[in-house]
Amino acid sequence: MSNLLYTLAVILVIFWVIGFFAFSAGGIIHVLLIIAIIAILLRLIQGRRL
C-alpha cells in the first residue's frame, strides 16, 4: 500500500509540473500539489513506524 501511495504522489507531482508550465487550470493544480505532498508525508511517517 505504501508503494502505491508513493507512486500516486510522484504522478501527482509530475502532473502538477506539467500543468503549471503547460496549462492554466487555476486552483486545481495547486490542489494536486497539496495532495501529493500529503501522500509523501504519510509515506515518510508510516515508513518510520515500521
Backbone as numpy.savetxt, mean C-alpha at the origin, in Angstrom:
# Nx Ny Nz CAx CAy CAz Cx Cy Cz
-0.70 -15.50 4.89 -1.53 -14.30 4.89 -0.66 -13.04 4.89
0.47 -13.08 5.59 1.31 -11.89 5.66 1.95 -11.59 4.31
2.28 -12.64 3.55 2.83 -12.42 2.21 1.80 -11.75 1.31
0.55 -12.13 1.46 -0.52 -11.53 0.68 -0.66 -10.05 1.03
-0.60 -9.73 2.31 -0.67 -8.33 2.75 0.47 -7.51 2.18
1.67 -8.07 2.24 2.84 -7.37 1.73 2.73 -7.16 0.23
2.29 -8.18 -0.50 2.13 -8.07 -1.95 1.08 -7.02 -2.29
-0.02 -7.02 -1.57 -1.06 -6.03 -1.79 -0.53 -4.62 -1.55
0.25 -4.43 -0.51 0.82 -3.13 -0.20 1.74 -2.66 -1.31
2.57 -3.55 -1.81 3.49 -3.18 -2.89 2.72 -2.81 -4.15
1.69 -3.58 -4.47 0.87 -3.28 -5.65 0.18 -1.93 -5.50
-0.34 -1.64 -4.32 -1.01 -0.35 -4.09 -0.03 0.81 -4.21
1.18 0.63 -3.71 2.19 1.70 -3.84 2.55 1.92 -5.30
2.69 0.85 -6.06 3.00 0.97 -7.49 1.87 1.70 -8.21
0.62 1.31 -7.92 -0.51 2.00 -8.54 -0.56 3.47 -8.14
-0.19 3.77 -6.90 -0.19 5.16 -6.44 0.84 5.97 -7.22
2.03 5.41 -7.39 3.08 6.12 -8.13 2.66 6.34 -9.58
2.10 5.30 -10.20 1.64 5.44 -11.59 0.53 6.48 -11.68
-0.40 6.41 -10.77 -1.50 7.37 -10.77 -1.05 8.79 -10.47
-0.05 8.91 -9.61 0.44 10.24 -9.24 1.09 10.93 -10.44
1.82 10.17 -11.23 2.53 10.76 -12.37 1.74 10.72 -13.67
0.80 9.79 -13.83 0.13 9.62 -15.11 -1.28 10.22 -15.13
-2.02 10.09 -14.06 -3.42 10.50 -14.05 -3.65 11.51 -12.93
-4.74 12.24 -13.05 -5.12 13.12 -11.95 -6.45 12.63 -11.40
-6.39 11.59 -10.60 -7.60 10.97 -10.07 -8.06 11.59 -8.76
-7.33 12.57 -8.28 -7.76 13.25 -7.07 -7.40 12.50 -5.81
-8.35 12.45 -4.87 -8.09 11.91 -3.55 -7.95 10.40 -3.49
-8.46 9.68 -4.49 -8.41 8.22 -4.43 -6.97 7.71 -4.43
-6.08 8.43 -5.06 -4.67 8.02 -5.10 -4.08 8.07 -3.70
-4.42 9.09 -2.97 -3.88 9.23 -1.62 -4.50 8.20 -0.68
-5.75 7.84 -0.92 -6.37 6.78 -0.14 -5.64 5.46 -0.37
-5.27 5.17 -1.61 -4.51 3.96 -1.92 -3.17 3.96 -1.20
-2.52 5.11 -1.16 -1.24 5.21 -0.47 -1.40 4.93 1.03
-2.42 5.48 1.63 -2.65 5.27 3.06 -2.93 3.80 3.35
-3.72 3.15 2.49 -4.00 1.73 2.67 -2.72 0.92 2.55
-1.88 1.27 1.59 -0.62 0.54 1.41 0.30 0.72 2.63
0.37 1.92 3.16 1.22 2.17 4.33 0.69 1.39 5.54
-0.61 1.37 5.72 -1.20 0.61 6.83 -0.89 -0.87 6.68
-0.99 -1.39 5.46 -0.69 -2.82 5.24 0.76 -3.13 5.54
1.67 -2.25 5.15 3.09 -2.46 5.44 3.34 -2.41 6.94
2.73 -1.45 7.62 2.90 -1.37 9.08 2.36 -2.59 9.78
1.21 -3.09 9.34 0.66 -4.30 9.93 1.60 -5.48 9.74
2.19 -5.56 8.56 3.14 -6.66 8.29 4.35 -6.55 9.20
4.86 -5.36 9.39 6.02 -5.18 10.26 5.68 -5.53 11.71
4.52 -5.10 12.17 4.11 -5.37 13.54 3.88 -6.87 13.74
3.21 -7.51 12.82 2.94 -8.93 12.94 4.22 -9.75 12.80
5.15 -9.28 12.01 6.40 -10.00 11.83 7.24 -10.02 13.10
7.18 -8.97 13.88 7.95 -8.91 15.12 7.37 -9.81 16.20
6.05 -10.02 16.16 5.40 -10.87 17.15 5.73 -12.35 16.96
5.89 -12.74 15.69 6.09 -14.17 15.40 7.48 -14.63 15.71
